[in-house]
Tab-separated table of C-alpha atoms and ligand atoms in Angstrom:
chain	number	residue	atom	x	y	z
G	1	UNK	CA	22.038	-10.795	-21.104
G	2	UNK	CA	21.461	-10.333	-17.800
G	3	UNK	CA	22.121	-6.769	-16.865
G	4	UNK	CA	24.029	-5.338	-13.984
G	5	UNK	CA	21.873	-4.481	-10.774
G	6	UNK	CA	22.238	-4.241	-6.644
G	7	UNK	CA	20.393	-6.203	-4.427
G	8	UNK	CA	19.187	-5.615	-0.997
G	9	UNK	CA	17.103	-7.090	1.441
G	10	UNK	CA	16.081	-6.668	5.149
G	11	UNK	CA	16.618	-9.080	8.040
G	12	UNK	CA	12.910	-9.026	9.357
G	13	UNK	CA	10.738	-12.123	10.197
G	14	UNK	CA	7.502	-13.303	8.267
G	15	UNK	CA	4.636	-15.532	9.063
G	16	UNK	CA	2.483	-16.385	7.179
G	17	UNK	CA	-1.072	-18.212	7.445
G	18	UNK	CA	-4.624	-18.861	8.720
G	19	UNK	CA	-4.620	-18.679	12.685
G	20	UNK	CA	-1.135	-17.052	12.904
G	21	UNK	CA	-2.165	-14.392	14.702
G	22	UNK	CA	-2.334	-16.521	17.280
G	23	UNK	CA	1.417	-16.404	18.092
G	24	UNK	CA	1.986	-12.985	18.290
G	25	UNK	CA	2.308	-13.231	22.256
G	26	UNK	CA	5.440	-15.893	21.156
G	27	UNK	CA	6.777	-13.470	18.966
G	28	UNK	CA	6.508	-10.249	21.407
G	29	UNK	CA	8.627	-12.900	23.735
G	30	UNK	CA	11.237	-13.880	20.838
G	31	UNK	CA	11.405	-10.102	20.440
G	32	UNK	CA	12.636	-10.190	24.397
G	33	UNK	CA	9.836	-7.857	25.460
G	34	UNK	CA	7.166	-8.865	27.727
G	35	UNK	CA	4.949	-5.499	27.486
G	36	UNK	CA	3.189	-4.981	24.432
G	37	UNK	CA	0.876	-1.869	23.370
G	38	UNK	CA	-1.421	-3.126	20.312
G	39	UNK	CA	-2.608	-0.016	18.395
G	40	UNK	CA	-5.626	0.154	15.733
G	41	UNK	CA	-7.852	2.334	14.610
G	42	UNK	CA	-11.003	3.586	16.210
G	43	UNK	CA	-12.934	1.212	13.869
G	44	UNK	CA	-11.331	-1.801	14.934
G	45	UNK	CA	-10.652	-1.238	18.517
G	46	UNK	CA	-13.122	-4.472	19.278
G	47	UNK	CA	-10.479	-6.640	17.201
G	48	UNK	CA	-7.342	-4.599	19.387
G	49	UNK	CA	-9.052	-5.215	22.229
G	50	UNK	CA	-9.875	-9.434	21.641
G	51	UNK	CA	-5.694	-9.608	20.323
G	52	UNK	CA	-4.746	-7.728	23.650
G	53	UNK	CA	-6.575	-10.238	25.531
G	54	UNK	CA	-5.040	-13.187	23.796
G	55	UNK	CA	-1.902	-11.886	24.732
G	56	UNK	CA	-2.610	-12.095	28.624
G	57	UNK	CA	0.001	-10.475	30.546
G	58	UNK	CA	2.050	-9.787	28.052
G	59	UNK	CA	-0.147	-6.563	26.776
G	60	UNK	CA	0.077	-3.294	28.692
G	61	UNK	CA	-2.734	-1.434	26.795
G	62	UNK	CA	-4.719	-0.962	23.820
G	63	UNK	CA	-4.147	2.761	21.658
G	64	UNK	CA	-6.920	2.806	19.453
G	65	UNK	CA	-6.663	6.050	17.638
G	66	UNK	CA	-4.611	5.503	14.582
G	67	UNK	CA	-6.003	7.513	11.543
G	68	UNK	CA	-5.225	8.409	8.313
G	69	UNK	CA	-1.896	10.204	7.328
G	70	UNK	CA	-0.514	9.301	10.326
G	71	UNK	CA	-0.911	12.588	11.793
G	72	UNK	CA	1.842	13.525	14.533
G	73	UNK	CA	-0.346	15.011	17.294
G	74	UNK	CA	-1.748	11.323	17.393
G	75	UNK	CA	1.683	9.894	17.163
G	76	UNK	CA	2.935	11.838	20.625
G	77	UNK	CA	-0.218	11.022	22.262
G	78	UNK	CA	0.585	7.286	21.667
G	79	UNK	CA	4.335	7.973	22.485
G	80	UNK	CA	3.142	9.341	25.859
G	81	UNK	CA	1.000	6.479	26.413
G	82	UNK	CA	3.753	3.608	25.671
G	83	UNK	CA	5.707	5.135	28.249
G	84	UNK	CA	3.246	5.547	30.722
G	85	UNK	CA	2.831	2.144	30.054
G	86	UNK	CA	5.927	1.311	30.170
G	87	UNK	CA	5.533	-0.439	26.898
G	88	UNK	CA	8.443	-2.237	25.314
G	89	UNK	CA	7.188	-2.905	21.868
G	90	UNK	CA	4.150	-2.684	19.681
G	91	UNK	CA	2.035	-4.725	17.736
G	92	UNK	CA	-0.271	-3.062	15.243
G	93	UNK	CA	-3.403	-4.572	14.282
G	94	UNK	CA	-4.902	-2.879	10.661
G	95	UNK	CA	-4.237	-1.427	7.807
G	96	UNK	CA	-1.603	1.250	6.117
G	97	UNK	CA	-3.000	3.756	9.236
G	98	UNK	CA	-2.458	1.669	11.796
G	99	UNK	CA	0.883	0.336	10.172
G	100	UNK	CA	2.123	4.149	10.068
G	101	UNK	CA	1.523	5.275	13.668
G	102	UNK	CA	3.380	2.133	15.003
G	103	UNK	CA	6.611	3.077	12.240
G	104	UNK	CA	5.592	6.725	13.660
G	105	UNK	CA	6.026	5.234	17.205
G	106	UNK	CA	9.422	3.418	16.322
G	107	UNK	CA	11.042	6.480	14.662
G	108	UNK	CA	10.716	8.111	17.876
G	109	UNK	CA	11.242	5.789	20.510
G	110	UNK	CA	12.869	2.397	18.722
G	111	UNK	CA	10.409	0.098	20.342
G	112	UNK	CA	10.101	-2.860	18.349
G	113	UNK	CA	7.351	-3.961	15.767
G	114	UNK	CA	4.946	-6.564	15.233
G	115	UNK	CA	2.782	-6.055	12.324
G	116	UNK	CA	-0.677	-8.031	12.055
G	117	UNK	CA	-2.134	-6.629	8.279
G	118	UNK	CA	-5.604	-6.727	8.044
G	119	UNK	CA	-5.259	-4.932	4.583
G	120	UNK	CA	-3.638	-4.946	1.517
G	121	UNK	CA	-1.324	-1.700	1.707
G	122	UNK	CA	1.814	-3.175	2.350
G	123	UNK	CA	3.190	-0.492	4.467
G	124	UNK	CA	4.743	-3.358	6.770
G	125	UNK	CA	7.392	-4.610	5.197
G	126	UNK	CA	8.532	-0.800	3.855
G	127	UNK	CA	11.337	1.438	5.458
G	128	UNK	CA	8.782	4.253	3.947
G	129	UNK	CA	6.795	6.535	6.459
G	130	UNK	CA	4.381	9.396	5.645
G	131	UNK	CA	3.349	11.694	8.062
G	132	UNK	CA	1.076	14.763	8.536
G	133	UNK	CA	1.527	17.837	10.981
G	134	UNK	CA	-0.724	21.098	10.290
G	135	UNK	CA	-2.429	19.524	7.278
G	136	UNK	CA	0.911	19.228	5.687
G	137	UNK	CA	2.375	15.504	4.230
G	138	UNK	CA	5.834	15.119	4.642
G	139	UNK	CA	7.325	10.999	3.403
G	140	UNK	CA	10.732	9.821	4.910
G	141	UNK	CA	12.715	6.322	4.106
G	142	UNK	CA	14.500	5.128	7.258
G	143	UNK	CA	15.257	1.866	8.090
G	144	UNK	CA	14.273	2.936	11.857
G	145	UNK	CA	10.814	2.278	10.846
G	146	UNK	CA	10.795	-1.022	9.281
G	147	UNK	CA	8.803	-3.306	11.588
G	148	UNK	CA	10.822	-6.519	13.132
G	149	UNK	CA	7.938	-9.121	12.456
G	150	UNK	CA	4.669	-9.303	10.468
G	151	UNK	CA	2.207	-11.895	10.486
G	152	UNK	CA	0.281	-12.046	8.276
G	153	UNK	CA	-3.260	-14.101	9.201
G	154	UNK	CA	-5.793	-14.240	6.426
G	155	UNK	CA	-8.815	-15.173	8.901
G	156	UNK	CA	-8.204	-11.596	10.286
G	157	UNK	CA	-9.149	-10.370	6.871
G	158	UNK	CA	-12.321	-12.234	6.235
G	159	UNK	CA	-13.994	-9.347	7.422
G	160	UNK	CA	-12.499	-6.564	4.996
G	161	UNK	CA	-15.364	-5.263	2.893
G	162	UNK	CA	-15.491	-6.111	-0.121
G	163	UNK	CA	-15.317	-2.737	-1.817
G	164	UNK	CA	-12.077	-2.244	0.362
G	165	UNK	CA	-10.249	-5.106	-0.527
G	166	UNK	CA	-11.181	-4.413	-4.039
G	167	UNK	CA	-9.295	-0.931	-3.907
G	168	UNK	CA	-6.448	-2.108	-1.541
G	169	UNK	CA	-6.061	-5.206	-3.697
G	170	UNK	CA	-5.127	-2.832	-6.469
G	171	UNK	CA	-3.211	-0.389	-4.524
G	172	UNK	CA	-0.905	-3.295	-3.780
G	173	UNK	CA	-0.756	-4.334	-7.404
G	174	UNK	CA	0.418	-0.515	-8.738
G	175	UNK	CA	3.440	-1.155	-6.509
G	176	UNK	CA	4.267	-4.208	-8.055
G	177	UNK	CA	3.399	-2.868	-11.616
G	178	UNK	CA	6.112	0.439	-11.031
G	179	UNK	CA	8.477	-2.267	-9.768
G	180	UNK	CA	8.461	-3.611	-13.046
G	181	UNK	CA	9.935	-0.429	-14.885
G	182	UNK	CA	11.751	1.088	-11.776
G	183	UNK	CA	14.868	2.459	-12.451
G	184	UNK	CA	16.350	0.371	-9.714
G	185	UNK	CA	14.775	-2.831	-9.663
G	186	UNK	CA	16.460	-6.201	-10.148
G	187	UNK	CA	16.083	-9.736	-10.979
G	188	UNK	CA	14.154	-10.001	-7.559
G	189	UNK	CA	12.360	-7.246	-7.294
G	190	UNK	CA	10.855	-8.189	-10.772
G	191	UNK	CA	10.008	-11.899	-10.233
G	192	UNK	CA	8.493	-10.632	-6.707
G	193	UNK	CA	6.304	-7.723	-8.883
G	194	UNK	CA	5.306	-10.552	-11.624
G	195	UNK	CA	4.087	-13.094	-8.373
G	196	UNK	CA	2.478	-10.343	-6.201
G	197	UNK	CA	0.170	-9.449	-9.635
G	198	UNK	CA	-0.587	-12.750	-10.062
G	199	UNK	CA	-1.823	-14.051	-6.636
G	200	UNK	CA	-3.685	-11.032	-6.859
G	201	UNK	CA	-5.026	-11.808	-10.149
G	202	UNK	CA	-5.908	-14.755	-8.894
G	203	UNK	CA	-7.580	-13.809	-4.981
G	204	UNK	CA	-9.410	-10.914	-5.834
G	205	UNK	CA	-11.919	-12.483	-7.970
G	206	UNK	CA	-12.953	-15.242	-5.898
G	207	UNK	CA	-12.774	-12.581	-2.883
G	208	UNK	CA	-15.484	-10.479	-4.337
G	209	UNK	CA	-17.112	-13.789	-5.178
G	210	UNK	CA	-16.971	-15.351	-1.693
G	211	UNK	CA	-15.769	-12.684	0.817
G	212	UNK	CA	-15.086	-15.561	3.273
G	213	UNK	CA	-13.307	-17.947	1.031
G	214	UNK	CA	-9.633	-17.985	3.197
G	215	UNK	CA	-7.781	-20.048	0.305
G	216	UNK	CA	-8.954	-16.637	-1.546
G	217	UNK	CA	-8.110	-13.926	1.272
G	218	UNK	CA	-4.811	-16.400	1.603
G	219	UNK	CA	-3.727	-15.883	-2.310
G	220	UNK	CA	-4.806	-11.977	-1.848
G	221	UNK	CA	-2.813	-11.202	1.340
G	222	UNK	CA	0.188	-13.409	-0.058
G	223	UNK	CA	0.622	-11.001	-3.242
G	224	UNK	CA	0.344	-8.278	-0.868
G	225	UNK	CA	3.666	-9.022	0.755
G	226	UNK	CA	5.241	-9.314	-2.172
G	227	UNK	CA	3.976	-5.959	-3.750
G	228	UNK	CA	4.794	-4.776	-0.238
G	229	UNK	CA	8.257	-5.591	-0.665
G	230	UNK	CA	8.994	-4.640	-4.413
G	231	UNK	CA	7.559	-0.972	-2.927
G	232	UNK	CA	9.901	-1.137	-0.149
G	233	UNK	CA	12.814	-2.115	-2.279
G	234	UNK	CA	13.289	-0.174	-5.416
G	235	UNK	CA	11.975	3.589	-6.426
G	236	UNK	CA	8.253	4.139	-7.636
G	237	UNK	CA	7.356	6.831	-10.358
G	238	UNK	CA	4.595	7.881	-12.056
G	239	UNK	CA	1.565	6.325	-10.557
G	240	UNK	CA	2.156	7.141	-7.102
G	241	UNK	CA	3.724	10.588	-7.757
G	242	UNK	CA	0.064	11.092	-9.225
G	243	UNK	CA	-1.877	9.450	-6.535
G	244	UNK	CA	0.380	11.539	-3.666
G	245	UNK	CA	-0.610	14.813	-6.302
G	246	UNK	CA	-4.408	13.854	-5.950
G	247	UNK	CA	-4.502	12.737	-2.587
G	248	UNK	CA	-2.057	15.504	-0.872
G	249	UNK	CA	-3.836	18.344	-3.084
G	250	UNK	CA	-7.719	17.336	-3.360
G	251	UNK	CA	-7.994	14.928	-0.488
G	252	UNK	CA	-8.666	12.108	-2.369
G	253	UNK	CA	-9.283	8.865	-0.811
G	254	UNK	CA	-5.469	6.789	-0.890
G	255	UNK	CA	-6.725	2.943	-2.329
G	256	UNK	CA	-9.837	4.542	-4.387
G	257	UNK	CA	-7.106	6.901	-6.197
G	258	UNK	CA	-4.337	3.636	-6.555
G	259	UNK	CA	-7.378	1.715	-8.162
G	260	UNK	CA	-8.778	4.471	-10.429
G	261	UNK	CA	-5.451	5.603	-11.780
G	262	UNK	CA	-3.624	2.165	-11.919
G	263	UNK	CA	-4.741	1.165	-15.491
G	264	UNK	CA	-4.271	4.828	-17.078
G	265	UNK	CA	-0.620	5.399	-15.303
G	266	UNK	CA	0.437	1.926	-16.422
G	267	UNK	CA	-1.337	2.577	-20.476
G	268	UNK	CA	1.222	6.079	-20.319
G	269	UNK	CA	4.384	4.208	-19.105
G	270	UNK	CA	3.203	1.330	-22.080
G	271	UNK	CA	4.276	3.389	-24.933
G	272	UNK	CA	7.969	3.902	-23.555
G	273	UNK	CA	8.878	0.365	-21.747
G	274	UNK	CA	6.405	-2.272	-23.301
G	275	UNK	CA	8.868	-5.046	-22.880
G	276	UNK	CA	9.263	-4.224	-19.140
G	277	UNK	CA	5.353	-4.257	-18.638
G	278	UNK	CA	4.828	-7.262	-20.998
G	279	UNK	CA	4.799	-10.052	-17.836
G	280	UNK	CA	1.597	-7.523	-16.675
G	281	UNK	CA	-0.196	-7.682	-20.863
G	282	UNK	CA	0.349	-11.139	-20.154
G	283	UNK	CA	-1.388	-11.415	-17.035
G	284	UNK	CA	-3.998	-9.298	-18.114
G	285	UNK	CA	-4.904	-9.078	-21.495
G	286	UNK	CA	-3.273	-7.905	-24.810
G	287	UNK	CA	-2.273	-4.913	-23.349
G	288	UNK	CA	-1.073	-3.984	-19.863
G	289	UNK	CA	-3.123	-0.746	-19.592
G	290	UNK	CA	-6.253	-2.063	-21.078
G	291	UNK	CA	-6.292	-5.421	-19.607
G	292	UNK	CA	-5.615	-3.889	-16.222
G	293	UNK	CA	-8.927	-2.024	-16.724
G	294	UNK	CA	-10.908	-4.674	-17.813
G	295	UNK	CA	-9.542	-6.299	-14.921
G	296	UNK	CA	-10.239	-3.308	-12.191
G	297	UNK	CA	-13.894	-3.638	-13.722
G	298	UNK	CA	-14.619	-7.581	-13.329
G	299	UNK	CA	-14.018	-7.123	-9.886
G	300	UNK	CA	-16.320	-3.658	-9.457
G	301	UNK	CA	-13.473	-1.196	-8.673
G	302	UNK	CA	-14.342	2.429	-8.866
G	303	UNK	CA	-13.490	3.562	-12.191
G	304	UNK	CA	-14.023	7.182	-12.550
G	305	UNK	CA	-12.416	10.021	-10.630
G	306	UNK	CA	-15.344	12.366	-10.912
G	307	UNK	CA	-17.187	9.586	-8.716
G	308	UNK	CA	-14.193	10.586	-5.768
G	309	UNK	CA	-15.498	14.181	-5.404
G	310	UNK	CA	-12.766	15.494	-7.898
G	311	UNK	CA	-14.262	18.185	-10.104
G	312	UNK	CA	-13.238	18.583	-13.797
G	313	UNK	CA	-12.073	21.991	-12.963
G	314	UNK	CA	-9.236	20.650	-11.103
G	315	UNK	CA	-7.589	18.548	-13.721
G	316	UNK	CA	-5.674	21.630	-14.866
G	317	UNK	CA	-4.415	22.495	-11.530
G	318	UNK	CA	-3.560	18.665	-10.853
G	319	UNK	CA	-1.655	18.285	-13.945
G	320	UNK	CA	0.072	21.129	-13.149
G	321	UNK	CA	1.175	20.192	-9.728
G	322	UNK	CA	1.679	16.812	-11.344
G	323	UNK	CA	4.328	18.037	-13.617
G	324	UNK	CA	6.147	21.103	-11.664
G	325	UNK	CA	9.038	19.282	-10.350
G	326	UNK	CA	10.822	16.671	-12.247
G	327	UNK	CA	11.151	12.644	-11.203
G	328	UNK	CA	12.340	9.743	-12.734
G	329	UNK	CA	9.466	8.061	-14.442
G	330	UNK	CA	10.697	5.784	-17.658
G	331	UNK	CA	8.195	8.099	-20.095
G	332	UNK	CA	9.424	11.828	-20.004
G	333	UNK	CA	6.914	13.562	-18.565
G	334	UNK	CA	4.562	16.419	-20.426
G	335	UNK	CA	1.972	18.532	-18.964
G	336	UNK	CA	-0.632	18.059	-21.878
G	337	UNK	CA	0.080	14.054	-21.366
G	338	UNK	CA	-0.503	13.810	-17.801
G	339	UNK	CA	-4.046	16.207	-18.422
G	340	UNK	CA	-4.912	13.605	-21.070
G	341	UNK	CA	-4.318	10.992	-18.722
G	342	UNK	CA	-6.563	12.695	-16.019
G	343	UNK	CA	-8.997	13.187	-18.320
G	344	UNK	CA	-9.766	9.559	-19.320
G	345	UNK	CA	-9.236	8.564	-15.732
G	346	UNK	CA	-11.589	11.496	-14.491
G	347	UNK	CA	-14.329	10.224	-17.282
G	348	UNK	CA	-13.314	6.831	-16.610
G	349	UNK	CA	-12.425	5.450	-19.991
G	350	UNK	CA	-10.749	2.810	-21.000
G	351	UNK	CA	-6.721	3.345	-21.517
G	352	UNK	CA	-6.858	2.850	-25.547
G	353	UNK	CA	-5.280	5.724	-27.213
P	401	NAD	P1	-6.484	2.194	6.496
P	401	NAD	O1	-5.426	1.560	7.312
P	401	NAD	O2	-6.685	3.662	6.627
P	401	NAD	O3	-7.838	1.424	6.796
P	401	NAD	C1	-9.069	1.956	6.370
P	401	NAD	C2	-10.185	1.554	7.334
P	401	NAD	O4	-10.437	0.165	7.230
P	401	NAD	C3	-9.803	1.802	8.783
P	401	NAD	O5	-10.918	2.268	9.472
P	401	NAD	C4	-9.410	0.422	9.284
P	401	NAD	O6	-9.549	0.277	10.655
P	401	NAD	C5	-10.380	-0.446	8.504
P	401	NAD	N1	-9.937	-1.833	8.326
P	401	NAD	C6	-8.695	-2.269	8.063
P	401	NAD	N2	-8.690	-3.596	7.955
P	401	NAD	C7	-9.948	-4.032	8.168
P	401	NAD	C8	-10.554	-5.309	8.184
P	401	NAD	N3	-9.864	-6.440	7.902
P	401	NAD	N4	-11.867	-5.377	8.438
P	401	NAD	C9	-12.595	-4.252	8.646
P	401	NAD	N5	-12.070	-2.999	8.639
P	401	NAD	C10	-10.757	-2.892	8.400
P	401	NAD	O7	-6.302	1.863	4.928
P	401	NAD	P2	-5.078	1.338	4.071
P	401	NAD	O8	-5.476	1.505	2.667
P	401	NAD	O9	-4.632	0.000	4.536
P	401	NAD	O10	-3.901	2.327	4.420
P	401	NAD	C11	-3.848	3.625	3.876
P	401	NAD	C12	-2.770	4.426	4.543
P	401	NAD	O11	-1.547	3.701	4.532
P	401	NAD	C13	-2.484	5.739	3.830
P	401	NAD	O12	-2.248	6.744	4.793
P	401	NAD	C14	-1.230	5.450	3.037
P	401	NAD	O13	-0.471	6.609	2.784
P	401	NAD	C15	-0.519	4.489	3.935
P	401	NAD	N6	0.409	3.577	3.233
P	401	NAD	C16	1.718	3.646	3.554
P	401	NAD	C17	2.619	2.820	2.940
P	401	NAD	C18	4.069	2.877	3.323
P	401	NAD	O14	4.874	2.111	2.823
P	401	NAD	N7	4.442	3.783	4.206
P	401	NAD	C19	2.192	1.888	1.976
P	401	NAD	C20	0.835	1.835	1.664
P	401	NAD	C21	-0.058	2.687	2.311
C-alpha cells in the first residue's frame, strides 16, 4: 500500500549539459539583471575570471574569496563589494564553498542566484545554509537562500581531481542514501535517492578511470542533482549528524568524512530499516553497508579516519558529542553503538558485524 506522505518542490530552473555554461549571460538576462558578480574561490579565480569575461558587459566584478564554512567576515566583505558594484545578482562558479557565500550573499541582500557546480556537493539546489562566525558553525533552512538557476556543465568539471570527485561523489550519495530512510521522504524523494546512487554508481568508476571522459563527469554530475535535491527536500539523520560531530569538533575535512563514514552509518541504520535500504544492497552488493564499502574502495576513497588526522583518543569524546542531544535517526541511538561504529570507521574496517 502506498503510504500517506507530503510533497514539495521548488520553482527554480535547471540546465543541464556539456557547454551550458555558456548561457549563463542569457540566464543573468532572463533573471532581468544586467550586472552580475561571479564569486569562486581563491583556487579557481582563473576559471571566475574566463566566465566573467564570457559574460561581457553583463559582469560587474569577480569576488574570489569564498572558503570553507562560509565564514561571515567573508560574506560582508562580498556584500560590500556587490554594492559597490552595484551588482544585481550573482553567479557562483565552484563547489559547496562557493555555493554557500553566494546563499550567504542572498540571505542578506536577496540578489538573485545562478549556480555553475563544479563539484558534487549539491548545496545548489538546497534551502540549507551553514555558516561560521568566531570559529563557531551555526546551519539555517530558508527558502531565501535557494538559488534561482543552476547549470550544471560537466566540461567545467573535467578538471576536478580525481581524489576530489571520488570523496564528493560519495558525499552526494550519503544524501541520497538518508533520503531513503528519512522520516519525511516520499515516493519522490525515494525514486530521486535510488537514481542519484545509481548514476553515481555508474560515473564514478569510469571517472577515476578516465578523468576526462564527459559521458562519465555527465552521469556523475547528473546523480548529483538528484542527491542534491533528496538533501534539500526531506530531513537527514545519522550520517550527517556524525560528519557535522567530526567536522564541527575535530576539523575534519567535509567530503573525506561523508566518504569514510558513508558505508559504516548506512551498516548501523541496516539492522533497523533493511527494507528501506534494500534499493542501495541492490545497487551495491548483498548488503547496503558492505557493498557500499567495497564500492568506496574500487574507486580509491579514503577509508580510514585515523588517515584524516583524527586520533583514537578522540573517539570517546566524539561519540559522546555524537550522542548528547537526541535526533530522529530510524535506529535509536546508543553511545557504545556509535563508539563501535567510530571504531571500525577510525580502523577502517569493513561494516560486517
Ligand atoms: P569546496 O567548495 O570547498 O571545494 C574544495 C576546493 O576544490 C576549492 O578550492 C574549490 O575551489 C576547488 N574546486 C571545486 N571544483 C573544482 C574543479 N572542478 N576543479 C578544480 N578545483 C575545484 O568543496 P565542496 O565539497 O564542494 O563543498 C564543501 C562545503 O560545502 C562545506 O562547507 C559544506 O558544509 C558545504 N555544503 C553545503 C551544503 C548545503 O546544502 N548547504 C551541501 C553540501 C555541502
Amino acid at each position: 500500500m502506498t503510504a500517506s506522505f507530503l510533497y514539495r518542490s521548488r520553482p527554480s530552473t535547471v540546465v543541464f549539459g556539456p557547454g551550458s555554461s555558456a548561457t549563463v549571460g542569457d540566464w543573468v538576462g532572463k533573471l532581468g539583471c544586467k550586472a552580475a558578480l561571479v564569486l569562486s574561490t581563491p583556487q579557481q579565480e582563473d576559471q571566475a575570471k574566463a566566465l566573467a569575461e564570457s559574460l561581457g558587459g553583463r559582469a560587474v566584478g569577480v569576488f574570489a574569496a569564498a572558503a570553507m564554512h562560509t565564514p561571515v567576515a567573508v560574506t560582508e566583505t562580498a556584500v560590500a563589494e556587490a554594492a559597490r558594484l552595484q551588482a544585481d545578482c550573482v553567479v557562483s562558479l565552484g563547489g559547496g564553498s562557493t555555493t554557500g557565500l553566494g546563499k550567504a550573499i542572498a540571505l542578506r541582500t536577496d540578489l538573485p542566484q545562478i549556480v555553475v557546480p563544479t563539484t558534487y556537493a549539491g548545496s545548489e539546489v538546497t534551502d540549507i545554509l551553514g555558516q561560521t562566525d568566531a570559529g563557531r558553525k551555526t546551519t539555517i533552512r530558508s527558502e531565501k537562500v535557494v538559488p534561482e538557476v543552476v547549470i550544471y556543465d560537466p566540461d567545467l568539471t573535467l578538471g576536478l581531481p580525481v581524489g576530489m570527485s571520488v570523496t564528493s561523489g560519495l558525499n552526494a550519495m550519503a544524501h541520497a542514501a538518508e533520503g531513503l530512510y528519512a522520516s519525511d521522504r516520499n515516493p519522490v524523494t525515494s525514486l530521486l535517492a535510488v537514481e542519484g546512487l545509481r548514476a553515481m554508481r555508474d560515473g564514478l568508476p569510469r571517472i577515476v578511470a578516465a578523468p576526462r571522459d564527459v559521458a562519465a563527469r555527465s552521469d556523475a554530475l547528473y546523480g548529483a542533482w538528484l542527491c542534491g535535491v533528496v538533501l534539500g527536500s526531506v530531513a537527514m539523520a545519522l550520517h550527517h549528524k556524525l560528519c557535522h560531530t567530526l567536522g564541527g569538533s575535530f576539523d575534519t575535512p567535509h567530503a573525506e568524512t561523508h566518504a569514510i563514514l558513508l558505508p559504516h552509518t548506512v551498516h548501523f541504520n541496516e539492522h533497523a530499516v533493511p527494507d528501506l535500504l534494500a534499493p542501495a544492497a541492490g545497487l551495491f552488493g548483498a548488503s547496503a553497508g558492505g557493498g557500499l564499502w567495497d564500492f568506496a574502495r574500487s574507486i580509491g576513497a579514503p577509508m580510514a579516519l585515523r588517515d584524516l588526522g583524527l586520533r583514537e583518543a578522540d573517539l570517546d569524546r566524539a561519540a559522546e558529542i555524537a550522542t548528547a542531544n537526541p535526533y530522529e535517526n530510524p535506529r535509536p541511538i546508543d553511545r557504545a553503538g556509535i563508539r563501535d561504529l567510530l571504531q571500525r570507521a577510525w580502523d577502517g574496517a569493513r561494516p560486517d558485524n
